[in-house]
CSV table of C-alpha atoms in Angstrom, one decimal:
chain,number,residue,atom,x,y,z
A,1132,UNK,CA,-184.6,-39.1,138.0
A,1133,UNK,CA,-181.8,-40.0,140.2
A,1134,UNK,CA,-182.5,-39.0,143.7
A,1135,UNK,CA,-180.3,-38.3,146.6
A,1136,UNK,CA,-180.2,-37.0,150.5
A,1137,UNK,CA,-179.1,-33.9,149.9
A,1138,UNK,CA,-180.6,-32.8,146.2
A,1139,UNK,CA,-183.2,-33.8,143.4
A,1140,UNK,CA,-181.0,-34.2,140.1
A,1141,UNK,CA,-181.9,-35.1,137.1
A,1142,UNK,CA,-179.4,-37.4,135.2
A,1143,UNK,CA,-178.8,-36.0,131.8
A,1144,UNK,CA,-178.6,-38.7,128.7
A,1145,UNK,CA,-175.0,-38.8,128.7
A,1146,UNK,CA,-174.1,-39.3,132.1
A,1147,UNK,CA,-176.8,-42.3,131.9
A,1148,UNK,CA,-175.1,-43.9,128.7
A,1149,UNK,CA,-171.8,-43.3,129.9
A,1150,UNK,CA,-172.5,-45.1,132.9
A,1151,UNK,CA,-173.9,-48.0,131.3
A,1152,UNK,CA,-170.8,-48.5,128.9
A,1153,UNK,CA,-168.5,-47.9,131.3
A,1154,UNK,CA,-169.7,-50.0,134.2
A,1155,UNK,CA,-171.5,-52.4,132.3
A,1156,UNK,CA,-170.4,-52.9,129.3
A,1157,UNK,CA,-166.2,-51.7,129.1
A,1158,UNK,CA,-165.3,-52.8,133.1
A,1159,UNK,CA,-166.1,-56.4,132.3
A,1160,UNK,CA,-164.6,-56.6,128.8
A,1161,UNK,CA,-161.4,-55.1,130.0
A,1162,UNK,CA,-161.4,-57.9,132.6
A,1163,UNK,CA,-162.0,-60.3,131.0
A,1164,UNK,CA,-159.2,-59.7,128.4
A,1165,UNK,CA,-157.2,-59.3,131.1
A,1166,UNK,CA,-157.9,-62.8,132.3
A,1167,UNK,CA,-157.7,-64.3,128.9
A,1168,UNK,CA,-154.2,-62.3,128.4
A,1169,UNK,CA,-152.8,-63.7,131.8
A,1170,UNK,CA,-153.8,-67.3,130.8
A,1171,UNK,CA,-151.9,-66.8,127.3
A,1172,UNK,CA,-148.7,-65.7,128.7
A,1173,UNK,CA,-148.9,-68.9,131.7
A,1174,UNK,CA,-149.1,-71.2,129.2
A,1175,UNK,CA,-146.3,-69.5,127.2
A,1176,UNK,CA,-144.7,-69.1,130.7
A,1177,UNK,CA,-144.9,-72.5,131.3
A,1178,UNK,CA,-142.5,-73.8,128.4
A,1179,UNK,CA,-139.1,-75.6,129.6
A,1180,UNK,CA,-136.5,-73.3,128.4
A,1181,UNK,CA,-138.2,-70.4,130.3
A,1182,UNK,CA,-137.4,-71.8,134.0
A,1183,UNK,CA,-135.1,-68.4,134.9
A,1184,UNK,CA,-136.1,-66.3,138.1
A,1185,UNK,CA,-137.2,-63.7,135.8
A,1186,UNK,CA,-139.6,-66.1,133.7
A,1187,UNK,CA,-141.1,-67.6,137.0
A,1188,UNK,CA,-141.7,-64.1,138.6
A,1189,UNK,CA,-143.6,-63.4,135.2
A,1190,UNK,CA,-145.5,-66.2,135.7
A,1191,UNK,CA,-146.4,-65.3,139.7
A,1192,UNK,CA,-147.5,-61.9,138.8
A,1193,UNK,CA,-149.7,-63.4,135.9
A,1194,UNK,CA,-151.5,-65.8,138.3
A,1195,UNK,CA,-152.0,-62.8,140.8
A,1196,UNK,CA,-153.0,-60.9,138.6
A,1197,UNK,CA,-155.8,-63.3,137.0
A,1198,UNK,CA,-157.1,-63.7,140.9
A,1199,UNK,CA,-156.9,-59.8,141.4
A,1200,UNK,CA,-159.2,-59.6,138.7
A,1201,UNK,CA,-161.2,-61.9,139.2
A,1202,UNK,CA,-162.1,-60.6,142.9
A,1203,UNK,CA,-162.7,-57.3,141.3
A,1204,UNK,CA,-165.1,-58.3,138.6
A,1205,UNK,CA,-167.1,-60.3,141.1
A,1206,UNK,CA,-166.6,-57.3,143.5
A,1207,UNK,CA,-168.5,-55.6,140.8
A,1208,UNK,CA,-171.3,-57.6,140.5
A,1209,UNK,CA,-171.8,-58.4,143.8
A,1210,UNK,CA,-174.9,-57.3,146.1
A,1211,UNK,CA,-173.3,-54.6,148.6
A,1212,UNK,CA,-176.0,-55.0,150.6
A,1213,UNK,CA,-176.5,-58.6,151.1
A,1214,UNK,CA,-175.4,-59.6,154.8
A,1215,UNK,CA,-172.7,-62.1,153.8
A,1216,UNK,CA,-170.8,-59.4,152.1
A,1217,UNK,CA,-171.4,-56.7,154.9
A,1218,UNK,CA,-170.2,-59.6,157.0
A,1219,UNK,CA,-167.2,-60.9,154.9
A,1220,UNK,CA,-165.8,-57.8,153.9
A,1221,UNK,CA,-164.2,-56.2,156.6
A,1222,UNK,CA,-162.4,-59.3,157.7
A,1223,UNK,CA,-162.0,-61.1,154.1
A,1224,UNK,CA,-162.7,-59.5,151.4
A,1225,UNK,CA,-161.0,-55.9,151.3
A,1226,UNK,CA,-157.9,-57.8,153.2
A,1227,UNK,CA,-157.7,-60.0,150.1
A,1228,UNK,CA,-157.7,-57.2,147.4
A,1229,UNK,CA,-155.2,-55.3,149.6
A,1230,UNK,CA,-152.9,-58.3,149.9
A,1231,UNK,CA,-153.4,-59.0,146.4
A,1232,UNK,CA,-152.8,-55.2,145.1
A,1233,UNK,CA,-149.8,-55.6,147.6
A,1234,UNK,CA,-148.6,-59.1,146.0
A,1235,UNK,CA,-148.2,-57.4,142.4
A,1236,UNK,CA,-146.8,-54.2,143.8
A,1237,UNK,CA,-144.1,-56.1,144.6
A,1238,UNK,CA,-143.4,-58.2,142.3
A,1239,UNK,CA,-143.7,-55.8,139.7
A,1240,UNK,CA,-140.8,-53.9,141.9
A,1241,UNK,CA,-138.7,-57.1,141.7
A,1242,UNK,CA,-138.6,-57.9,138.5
A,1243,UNK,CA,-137.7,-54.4,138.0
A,1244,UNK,CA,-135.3,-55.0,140.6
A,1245,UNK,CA,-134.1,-58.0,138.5
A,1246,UNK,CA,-134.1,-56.4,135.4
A,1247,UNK,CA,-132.0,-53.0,136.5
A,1248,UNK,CA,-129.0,-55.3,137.4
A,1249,UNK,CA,-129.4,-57.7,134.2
A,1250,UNK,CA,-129.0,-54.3,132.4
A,1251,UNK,CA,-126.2,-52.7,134.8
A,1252,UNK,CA,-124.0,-55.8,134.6
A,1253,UNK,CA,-125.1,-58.0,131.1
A,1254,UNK,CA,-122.2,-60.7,132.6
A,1255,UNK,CA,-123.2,-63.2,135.0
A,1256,UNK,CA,-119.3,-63.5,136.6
A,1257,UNK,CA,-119.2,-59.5,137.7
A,1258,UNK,CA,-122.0,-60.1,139.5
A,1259,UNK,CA,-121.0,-61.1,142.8
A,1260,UNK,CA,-123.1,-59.7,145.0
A,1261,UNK,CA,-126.3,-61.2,142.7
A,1262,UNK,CA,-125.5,-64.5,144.2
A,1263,UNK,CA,-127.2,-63.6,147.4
A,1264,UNK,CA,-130.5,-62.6,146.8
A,1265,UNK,CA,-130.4,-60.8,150.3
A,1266,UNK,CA,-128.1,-58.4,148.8
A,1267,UNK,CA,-130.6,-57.6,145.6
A,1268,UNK,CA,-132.4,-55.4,147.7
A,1269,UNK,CA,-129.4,-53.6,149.1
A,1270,UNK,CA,-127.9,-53.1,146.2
A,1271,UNK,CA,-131.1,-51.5,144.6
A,1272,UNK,CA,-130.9,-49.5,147.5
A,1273,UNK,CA,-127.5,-48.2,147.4
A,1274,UNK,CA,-127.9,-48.0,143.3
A,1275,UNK,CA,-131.2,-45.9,143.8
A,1276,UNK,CA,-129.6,-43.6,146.7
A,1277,UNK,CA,-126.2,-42.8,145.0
A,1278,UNK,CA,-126.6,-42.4,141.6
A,1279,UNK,CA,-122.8,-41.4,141.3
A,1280,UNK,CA,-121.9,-44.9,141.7
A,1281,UNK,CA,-123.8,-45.8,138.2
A,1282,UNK,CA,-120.6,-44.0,136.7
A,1283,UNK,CA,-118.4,-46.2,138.5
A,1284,UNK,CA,-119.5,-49.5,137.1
A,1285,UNK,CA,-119.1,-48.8,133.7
């Protein structure tokens, strides 16, 4: 019986095994491949002929991503109630997931970033302004607000 403040429930079978596979038995197997994955594609990462920007921001977002989850399985398994965590994780712990969740955000919006303009223009020498990686971002700007100039680069 699964009691509350405000009402007595009873927890009906499914909700119960649902629960259990979700939180305790799918959460921490998805994780964990997620980990495993991450380390596979560093070590494929790592190889020398992959040492382009596009190969090394690939490898960033892998290694944030193995810390990200890694916070959030032990976030799971953590005691919310012990005081080191009540103490840690207004000041250290939720800052760290947010910085981290912030991290792949933009990453993941660079290599897209990177990506747009290796499609847009496949030749290195009619990218001038790609030689300044200040101007990547106000390009993908300017691309993003006026779509009429897509026509005009083709």
């Amino acid at each position: 019986m699964n009691k509350t403040e405000n009402c007595l429930c009873e927890e009906s079978l499914f909700e119960s095994l649902s629960k259990l596979w979700l939180s305790d038995v799918l959460f921490p197997l998805v994780c964990s491949l997620g980990v495993l994955g991450n380390l596979v594609a560093i070590l494929v990462l790592r190889s020398p002929e992959m040492k382009s920007t596009f190969h090394q921001s690939l490898l960033t977002l892998a290694a944030c991503d193995i810390i990200l989850l890694s916070v959030t399985l032990c976030d799971h398994y953590v005691d919310v109630t012990a005081p080191i965590y009540v103490f840690l994780f207004p000041y250290v712990w939720n800052p760290l997931k947010n910085i981290l969740m912030s991290w792949e955000t933009f990453l993941i919006m660079g290599i897209s970033t990177e990506r747009f303009f290796a499609t847009l223009l496949p030749n290195p020498q009619a990218q001038p302004f790609l030689k300044n990686p200040s101007n990547d971002l106000c390009s993908a700007f300017h691309f993003s607000l006026n779509p009429c100039e897509h026509s005009k680069v083709f």
